[in-house]
Coordinates of C-alpha atoms in Angstrom, one line a residue:
M1 CA 4.0 -3.9 -31.5
T2 CA 1.7 -0.7 -33.1
T3 CA 2.0 2.3 -31.8
A4 CA -0.4 5.6 -32.9
P5 CA 1.2 7.3 -36.3
P6 CA 3.4 10.3 -36.0
G7 CA 1.5 13.8 -36.5
A8 CA -1.8 12.7 -36.5
P9 CA -4.8 15.3 -35.8
G10 CA -5.3 16.7 -32.7
A11 CA -2.2 14.6 -31.2
E12 CA -0.1 17.7 -30.1
A13 CA -3.4 19.5 -28.4
Q14 CA -4.1 16.3 -26.7
A15 CA -0.2 16.1 -25.8
S16 CA -0.5 19.7 -24.1
A17 CA -3.6 19.5 -22.6
T18 CA -2.3 18.8 -19.1
P19 CA 0.7 18.5 -18.1
A20 CA 0.6 14.8 -17.0
S21 CA -0.6 13.0 -19.9
Y22 CA -0.5 9.7 -22.5
D23 CA 1.7 11.1 -25.2
P24 CA -0.4 9.3 -28.3
D25 CA 3.1 9.6 -30.6
E26 CA 4.3 6.9 -28.2
S27 CA 1.5 5.8 -26.8
Q28 CA -1.5 3.1 -28.1
A29 CA -4.1 2.7 -25.5
L30 CA -6.0 -0.3 -27.8
A31 CA -4.3 -4.1 -27.0
V32 CA -2.2 -4.6 -30.1
P33 CA -3.5 -7.9 -32.0
P34 CA -1.4 -10.8 -31.2
P35 CA 1.6 -11.0 -31.0
G36 CA 2.4 -8.1 -29.5
V37 CA 3.3 -5.6 -26.2
H38 CA 0.5 -3.3 -25.3
R39 CA 2.0 0.1 -24.2
Q40 CA 1.3 3.0 -23.0
V41 CA 3.5 6.5 -21.8
V42 CA 2.8 9.3 -18.9
R43 CA 4.9 12.0 -19.1
R44 CA 4.7 14.6 -16.0
G45 CA 6.8 17.4 -16.0
D46 CA 10.7 16.1 -16.3
R47 CA 9.8 12.3 -15.8
R48 CA 8.4 9.8 -18.3
F49 CA 6.5 6.3 -17.0
V50 CA 6.8 3.5 -20.4
I51 CA 3.9 0.9 -18.8
L52 CA 4.0 -2.3 -21.3
D53 CA 1.9 -5.0 -20.6
L54 CA 0.9 -8.5 -22.8
P55 CA -2.8 -9.0 -23.1
R56 CA -2.1 -12.3 -24.5
V57 CA 1.2 -14.1 -23.0
D58 CA 2.8 -17.1 -26.3
E59 CA 6.1 -17.5 -26.8
A60 CA 5.5 -14.8 -30.3
S61 CA 4.4 -11.8 -27.4
L62 CA 7.3 -12.8 -25.5
N63 CA 9.8 -12.6 -28.4
A64 CA 8.5 -9.5 -28.9
L65 CA 8.6 -8.0 -25.6
R66 CA 12.2 -9.0 -25.6
A67 CA 12.5 -6.7 -28.8
T68 CA 10.9 -3.9 -27.1
L69 CA 12.6 -3.3 -24.0
Q70 CA 16.1 -4.3 -26.1
D71 CA 14.1 -1.0 -28.3
L72 CA 14.2 1.1 -25.0
R73 CA 17.0 0.6 -23.6
P74 CA 15.8 1.2 -20.4
Q75 CA 18.1 2.1 -16.8
A76 CA 15.1 1.2 -14.9
L77 CA 13.1 -1.3 -14.9
A78 CA 10.5 -1.6 -12.7
V79 CA 8.8 -5.3 -12.9
E80 CA 5.2 -6.7 -11.3
I81 CA 6.8 -9.1 -9.1
D82 CA 8.5 -9.2 -5.4
A83 CA 11.0 -11.1 -4.0
Q84 CA 10.0 -14.8 -3.3
R85 CA 7.9 -14.8 -6.4
L86 CA 11.0 -14.2 -8.4
E87 CA 12.9 -16.7 -6.6
W88 CA 11.0 -19.4 -7.2
I89 CA 9.9 -18.5 -10.6
G90 CA 13.2 -16.8 -11.6
D91 CA 15.6 -20.0 -10.7
Q92 CA 13.4 -22.9 -11.0
E93 CA 15.9 -24.8 -9.1
S94 CA 15.3 -22.7 -6.2
W95 CA 11.8 -24.4 -6.8
Q96 CA 12.9 -27.2 -7.3
A97 CA 14.4 -27.9 -4.3
L98 CA 12.3 -26.5 -2.1
N99 CA 12.0 -28.2 1.0
L100 CA 8.4 -28.2 2.3
I101 CA 8.9 -30.4 5.0
D102 CA 10.5 -26.7 6.3
V103 CA 7.9 -24.8 4.7
L104 CA 5.5 -26.3 7.5
K105 CA 7.5 -26.7 10.2
A106 CA 8.2 -22.9 9.9
K107 CA 4.4 -22.2 9.6
K108 CA 4.7 -20.5 6.1
G109 CA 1.7 -22.6 4.7
T110 CA -0.2 -19.8 4.4
L111 CA 3.1 -18.3 2.8
L112 CA 2.7 -21.3 0.1
N113 CA -1.2 -21.0 -0.1
A114 CA -1.2 -17.5 -1.0
Y115 CA 1.8 -18.5 -3.8
L116 CA -1.0 -20.9 -5.1
A117 CA -3.7 -18.4 -4.6
L118 CA -2.0 -15.6 -6.2
R119 CA -1.2 -18.8 -9.0
I120 CA -5.1 -18.8 -9.4
F121 CA -5.4 -15.4 -9.9
Q122 CA -3.4 -14.7 -12.7
K123 CA -4.4 -17.8 -14.2
R124 CA -8.5 -16.2 -14.3
F125 CA -7.7 -12.9 -15.0
G126 CA -4.6 -13.7 -18.0
S127 CA -4.7 -15.1 -21.0
F128 CA -1.8 -17.2 -21.7
D129 CA -1.1 -20.0 -24.5
G130 CA 1.3 -22.1 -23.7
T131 CA 3.0 -20.1 -21.3
E132 CA 2.8 -19.3 -17.5
P133 CA 2.4 -16.9 -15.0
G134 CA 5.0 -14.9 -14.5
D135 CA 6.8 -15.6 -17.1
E136 CA 7.1 -12.0 -18.7
F137 CA 8.3 -10.8 -15.6
R138 CA 11.0 -13.2 -15.8
V139 CA 11.7 -12.4 -19.3
A140 CA 11.9 -9.2 -17.9
I141 CA 14.1 -9.0 -15.6
E142 CA 16.4 -11.5 -18.0
E143 CA 16.3 -8.3 -20.8
A144 CA 17.1 -6.2 -17.4
R145 CA 20.1 -7.8 -16.0
S146 CA 21.9 -9.3 -19.6
S147 CA 21.4 -5.2 -21.1
G148 CA 22.8 -3.8 -17.3
A149 CA 19.7 -1.5 -16.1
Q150 CA 18.3 -2.1 -12.7
P151 CA 15.3 -4.3 -12.5
H152 CA 12.9 -3.0 -9.3
L153 CA 10.3 -5.3 -8.1
V154 CA 7.5 -3.4 -7.3
D155 CA 5.2 -5.4 -6.4
R156 CA 3.6 -5.9 -2.8
D157 CA 4.6 -9.3 -0.7
M158 CA 2.0 -12.3 -1.7
T159 CA 2.2 -13.2 1.7
I160 CA 1.2 -9.3 3.0
T161 CA -1.2 -9.6 -0.2
G162 CA -2.8 -12.8 1.1
L163 CA -3.4 -12.3 4.2
R164 CA -5.0 -8.4 4.3
A165 CA -7.6 -10.3 2.3
W166 CA -7.8 -12.8 4.6
R167 CA -8.0 -10.7 7.1
R168 CA -10.6 -7.8 5.6
S169 CA -12.9 -10.5 5.1
P170 CA -16.0 -11.3 7.6
V171 CA -15.9 -14.1 9.2
W172 CA -18.9 -15.8 7.1
M173 CA -17.3 -14.1 3.7
R174 CA -14.0 -16.3 4.7
L175 CA -15.3 -19.4 3.4
M176 CA -16.3 -18.0 0.2
L177 CA -12.5 -17.3 -0.2
T178 CA -11.4 -20.5 1.0
L179 CA -13.7 -22.1 -1.8
T180 CA -12.8 -19.4 -4.8
L181 CA -9.2 -19.9 -4.7
T182 CA -8.9 -23.2 -3.4
F183 CA -11.0 -25.0 -6.5
G184 CA -10.9 -22.0 -8.9
S185 CA -14.5 -20.9 -9.1
F186 CA -14.2 -18.6 -11.7
R187 CA -14.3 -20.0 -14.9
R188 CA -11.7 -21.8 -16.8
T189 CA -9.3 -18.6 -18.6
K190 CA -9.5 -19.8 -22.2
A191 CA -6.0 -17.9 -23.9
R192 CA -8.6 -15.6 -26.2
P193 CA -7.5 -12.4 -28.6
A194 CA -5.7 -9.8 -27.9
S195 CA -8.3 -7.9 -28.5
E196 CA -10.7 -9.4 -26.7
H197 CA -8.4 -9.5 -23.6
R198 CA -9.4 -6.1 -21.6
D199 CA -13.1 -6.2 -21.6
R200 CA -13.2 -9.4 -20.4
V201 CA -10.6 -9.1 -17.1
A202 CA -12.7 -5.7 -16.5
R203 CA -16.0 -8.2 -16.2
R204 CA -14.4 -9.9 -14.5
L205 CA -13.0 -7.3 -12.2
K206 CA -17.0 -5.9 -11.5
R207 CA -18.0 -9.4 -10.5
L208 CA -15.5 -10.3 -8.1
E209 CA -16.3 -6.9 -7.1
L210 CA -19.2 -7.9 -6.0
S211 CA -18.7 -11.1 -5.0
L212 CA -15.4 -10.9 -2.6
P213 CA -14.5 -7.2 -2.2
A214 CA -12.2 -7.6 0.1
A215 CA -10.1 -9.9 -2.3
K216 CA -10.6 -7.5 -5.2
A217 CA -9.4 -4.6 -2.5
A218 CA -6.4 -7.2 -1.7
F219 CA -5.3 -8.4 -5.0
V220 CA -6.1 -5.4 -7.1
D221 CA -7.0 -2.1 -5.8
E222 CA -4.2 -1.6 -3.2
R223 CA -1.9 -3.9 -5.4
N224 CA -2.2 -0.8 -8.1
A225 CA -1.6 1.5 -5.5
H226 CA 0.9 -0.7 -4.3
I227 CA 2.7 -0.7 -7.5
A228 CA 2.3 3.0 -8.7
C229 CA 4.2 4.2 -5.2
R230 CA 7.3 2.1 -6.0
I231 CA 7.2 2.9 -9.6
E232 CA 7.6 6.5 -8.3
A233 CA 9.9 5.8 -5.5
I234 CA 12.5 4.9 -8.5
D235 CA 15.2 7.5 -8.9
A236 CA 15.3 7.6 -12.3
P237 CA 13.8 10.1 -15.3
E238 CA 12.2 7.4 -17.0
V239 CA 11.1 4.4 -16.1
V240 CA 9.7 1.3 -18.3
A241 CA 7.5 -1.2 -16.1
V242 CA 6.8 -4.4 -16.8
L243 CA 2.9 -5.4 -15.8
S244 CA -0.1 -7.6 -16.1
T245 CA -2.9 -6.7 -18.0
V246 CA -5.1 -6.1 -14.7
H247 CA -3.0 -3.7 -13.7
A248 CA -1.4 -1.9 -16.0
D249 CA -3.6 0.3 -17.4
R250 CA -4.6 2.1 -13.3
V251 CA -1.0 2.2 -12.3
A252 CA -0.6 4.5 -16.0
D253 CA -4.4 6.2 -14.4
L254 CA -2.3 7.4 -11.1
L255 CA 0.9 8.2 -12.5
Q256 CA -0.8 11.1 -14.1
S257 CA -0.5 12.2 -10.6
A258 CA 1.3 11.8 -7.9
P259 CA 0.3 8.6 -6.3
D260 CA -0.1 8.2 -2.3
P261 CA 3.9 7.8 -0.7
H262 CA 2.1 5.6 1.8
A263 CA 0.7 3.4 -0.5
C264 CA 4.6 1.5 -0.4
A265 CA 3.8 0.7 3.2
D266 CA 4.0 -3.3 3.2
T267 CA 1.4 -3.7 6.7
V268 CA -0.1 -6.8 7.3
P269 CA -3.8 -5.7 9.5
A270 CA -3.3 -6.9 13.1
K271 CA -6.2 -9.3 14.1
S272 CA -8.5 -8.3 16.5
L273 CA -8.5 -8.0 19.3
F274 CA -11.9 -10.8 19.7
S275 CA -9.6 -13.1 17.2
R276 CA -6.8 -12.5 19.4
I277 CA -8.1 -13.6 22.6
F278 CA -11.1 -16.0 21.9
P279 CA -9.2 -18.9 20.7
W280 CA -7.0 -18.5 24.1
A281 CA -9.8 -17.8 25.8
L282 CA -11.6 -21.4 24.4
S283 CA -9.0 -23.3 25.1
A284 CA -9.2 -22.3 28.6
A285 CA -12.1 -22.6 29.1
I286 CA -12.5 -26.0 27.8
I287 CA -9.5 -27.4 29.6
A288 CA -10.9 -25.5 32.8
T289 CA -13.9 -26.9 32.2
F290 CA -12.6 -31.0 32.1
I291 CA -10.3 -30.3 34.8
L292 CA -13.0 -28.5 37.4
G293 CA -15.2 -31.4 36.1
F294 CA -13.4 -34.3 37.0
A295 CA -12.5 -32.5 40.3
L296 CA -15.6 -31.1 41.4
G297 CA -18.3 -32.9 39.5
D298 CA -19.7 -36.2 38.2
P299 CA -16.6 -38.3 36.8
S300 CA -18.5 -40.2 35.0
T301 CA -20.4 -37.3 32.9
M302 CA -16.6 -35.7 32.2
R303 CA -15.4 -39.0 30.7
Q304 CA -18.6 -39.2 28.9
A305 CA -17.9 -35.2 27.8
L306 CA -14.1 -36.1 26.6
L307 CA -15.3 -38.7 24.8
T308 CA -17.5 -37.1 22.9
W309 CA -14.7 -34.6 22.4
F310 CA -12.2 -36.5 21.1
V311 CA -14.7 -39.0 18.6
V312 CA -16.8 -36.0 17.2
N313 CA -13.0 -33.8 17.0
A314 CA -11.8 -37.1 15.4
I315 CA -14.9 -37.8 13.1
C316 CA -15.1 -34.7 11.1
T317 CA -11.1 -34.1 10.7
A318 CA -11.2 -37.5 9.0
L319 CA -14.1 -36.9 7.2
A320 CA -11.7 -33.8 5.9
T321 CA -9.2 -35.0 5.3
G322 CA -10.7 -37.7 3.4
A323 CA -12.4 -35.4 1.4
A324 CA -8.8 -34.3 0.2
L325 CA -8.7 -38.1 -0.3
A326 CA -5.2 -38.2 1.7
H327 CA -3.2 -41.4 2.4
P328 CA -5.0 -43.4 5.3
L329 CA -1.4 -42.5 7.8
T330 CA -2.2 -38.4 6.7
I331 CA -6.4 -39.1 8.1
L332 CA -5.5 -41.1 10.6
A333 CA -2.6 -38.6 11.7
S334 CA -4.9 -35.4 11.7
A335 CA -8.3 -37.5 13.6
L336 CA -6.2 -38.6 16.0
S337 CA -4.4 -35.2 16.9
A338 CA -6.7 -33.1 16.2
P339 CA -8.4 -33.3 19.7
I340 CA -5.8 -32.2 21.3
V341 CA -3.6 -29.5 18.7
S342 CA -7.2 -27.7 18.0
L343 CA -6.6 -27.3 21.8
N344 CA -3.7 -24.6 20.8
P345 CA -4.6 -22.1 18.5
A346 CA -0.6 -22.1 17.4
V347 CA -1.0 -25.5 16.0
G348 CA -3.4 -27.1 13.3
A349 CA -4.8 -30.1 12.4
G350 CA -3.5 -28.8 9.2
M351 CA 0.1 -28.6 10.3
V352 CA 0.0 -32.3 11.1
G353 CA -1.7 -33.5 8.2
G354 CA 0.5 -31.4 5.7
L355 CA 3.1 -32.4 7.2
V356 CA 2.1 -36.7 7.1
Q357 CA 1.3 -35.9 3.3
L358 CA 4.3 -34.8 2.9
L359 CA 6.9 -37.5 4.1
V360 CA 3.9 -40.4 2.4
A361 CA 3.6 -39.1 -1.0
P362 CA 6.3 -36.1 -1.8
P363 CA 6.0 -34.6 -4.7
S364 CA 8.0 -34.6 -8.0
I365 CA 9.6 -32.4 -9.9
K366 CA 7.4 -32.7 -12.4
E367 CA 4.4 -31.5 -10.0
L368 CA 6.2 -28.5 -9.0
E369 CA 6.4 -27.1 -12.3
Q370 CA 3.3 -28.6 -13.2
V371 CA 1.0 -27.2 -10.5
G372 CA 0.2 -23.4 -12.5
D373 CA -1.5 -25.5 -14.3
D374 CA -3.0 -28.8 -11.9
I375 CA -4.4 -25.3 -9.4
A376 CA -6.7 -24.1 -13.3
R377 CA -8.2 -27.5 -12.8
L378 CA -10.7 -28.5 -10.0
K379 CA -9.7 -32.2 -10.4
G380 CA -5.7 -31.1 -10.8
W381 CA -6.3 -30.3 -7.0
W382 CA -6.4 -34.0 -6.2
Q383 CA -3.9 -35.0 -8.1
N384 CA -1.1 -32.9 -8.7
R385 CA 0.5 -34.0 -4.9
L386 CA 1.9 -30.7 -3.7
A387 CA -1.6 -28.8 -4.5
K388 CA -2.7 -31.6 -2.1
I389 CA -0.8 -31.2 0.4
A390 CA -2.1 -27.4 0.5
L391 CA -5.5 -29.4 -0.1
V392 CA -5.0 -31.4 3.3
F393 CA -3.6 -28.4 5.0
I394 CA -6.8 -26.4 4.4
L395 CA -9.0 -29.0 4.5
A396 CA -8.0 -30.3 8.2
N397 CA -8.2 -27.1 9.4
L398 CA -11.8 -26.7 8.6
G399 CA -12.5 -30.5 9.9
S400 CA -11.0 -29.5 13.0
T401 CA -13.4 -27.0 13.6
I402 CA -16.8 -28.0 13.0
G403 CA -15.3 -30.7 15.0
T404 CA -15.0 -28.3 17.8
V405 CA -18.3 -26.4 17.2
A406 CA -20.0 -30.1 16.8
A407 CA -18.5 -31.0 20.0
L408 CA -19.4 -27.3 22.4
M409 CA -22.9 -27.5 21.2
M410 CA -23.1 -31.3 22.3
F411 CA -22.1 -30.3 26.2
P412 CA -24.7 -28.4 27.0
D413 CA -27.2 -32.1 26.6
L414 CA -24.5 -34.1 28.4
F415 CA -24.1 -32.0 30.9
G416 CA -28.0 -31.4 32.0
S417 CA -28.6 -34.8 31.3

């Protein structure tokens, strides 16, 4: 690791220019050539924050991080990770023993999808060579525990981040968000020299802000503020923080002045009144139409309408689930359940399809371990059986939604005849 040489010209003047500043005798604002650790030091009053990140994550830089932490011997260590990710990344036995049936039954498909989406985000914006996203945080936690330091998990819960990105996106942009996170439509990241990485991250963040502003706000801007707030809240005069390159620079900027304490809140935007009422109102209206139609209308027309509802819903869901190359039993179960579960907003065809796919083609331990690499490739979503379960969950719900809309659009012609 390299640092600015002590006593460099103008160093003392820069250090005393503002009460909260980077210390040029301890901080290096330029990327360190690999292997290395990029370090920034922020002093504010009697507090000192040391921000560490790895522009390129490989075995050499992980060893450099270990050496840096052993040299610093922090009493308080902040790590950019949340409790659920730490459980899955830090404890391979817990990850390998993950009961996906319980996850889907407990309606935690969002949790699994949020985890996979965050892995894609980290893959696209990180530089990894023989390592996985989160390895630097796992190493930091291990060093903290071995030295007796107190690790602090300062990232926001990944489910909250995913839901905030989703609910803050307009309806017409949610499909783009789904496709981006599902199929990894950012160009695949290759391990690059550390000196190039920061510029590439900045360019990609600008593109993300233009194409998916709500996702950029949730995955980057809000997490910057949240991480800075959580670091500020640590009761210690000196805090060492291990962050990703995406967040390190902005968090260092925010720590130069007291971060907004409200940014520490873990809140999910409430669904709009329309989104809460409309699905139930639509389901009630469809059911009422069938009941009243059979009671007061032409039974033959209602039988045709009911048949149309079932057939169109089933066909659209079957086609969408088939696009995921799901097991034939999964396609059949999703198609047969779609006309019924589409009338219940609390249950979706994706839940049924995901459960059946899990039962007939459970992922292996190897696939659990390799899911991070596999989902970074388009074809990996179909090859990795864990990723395929998530794909079935998404596409079956999408197909059922399309089938519902298509069937409703056919109803006026049926009743008009």
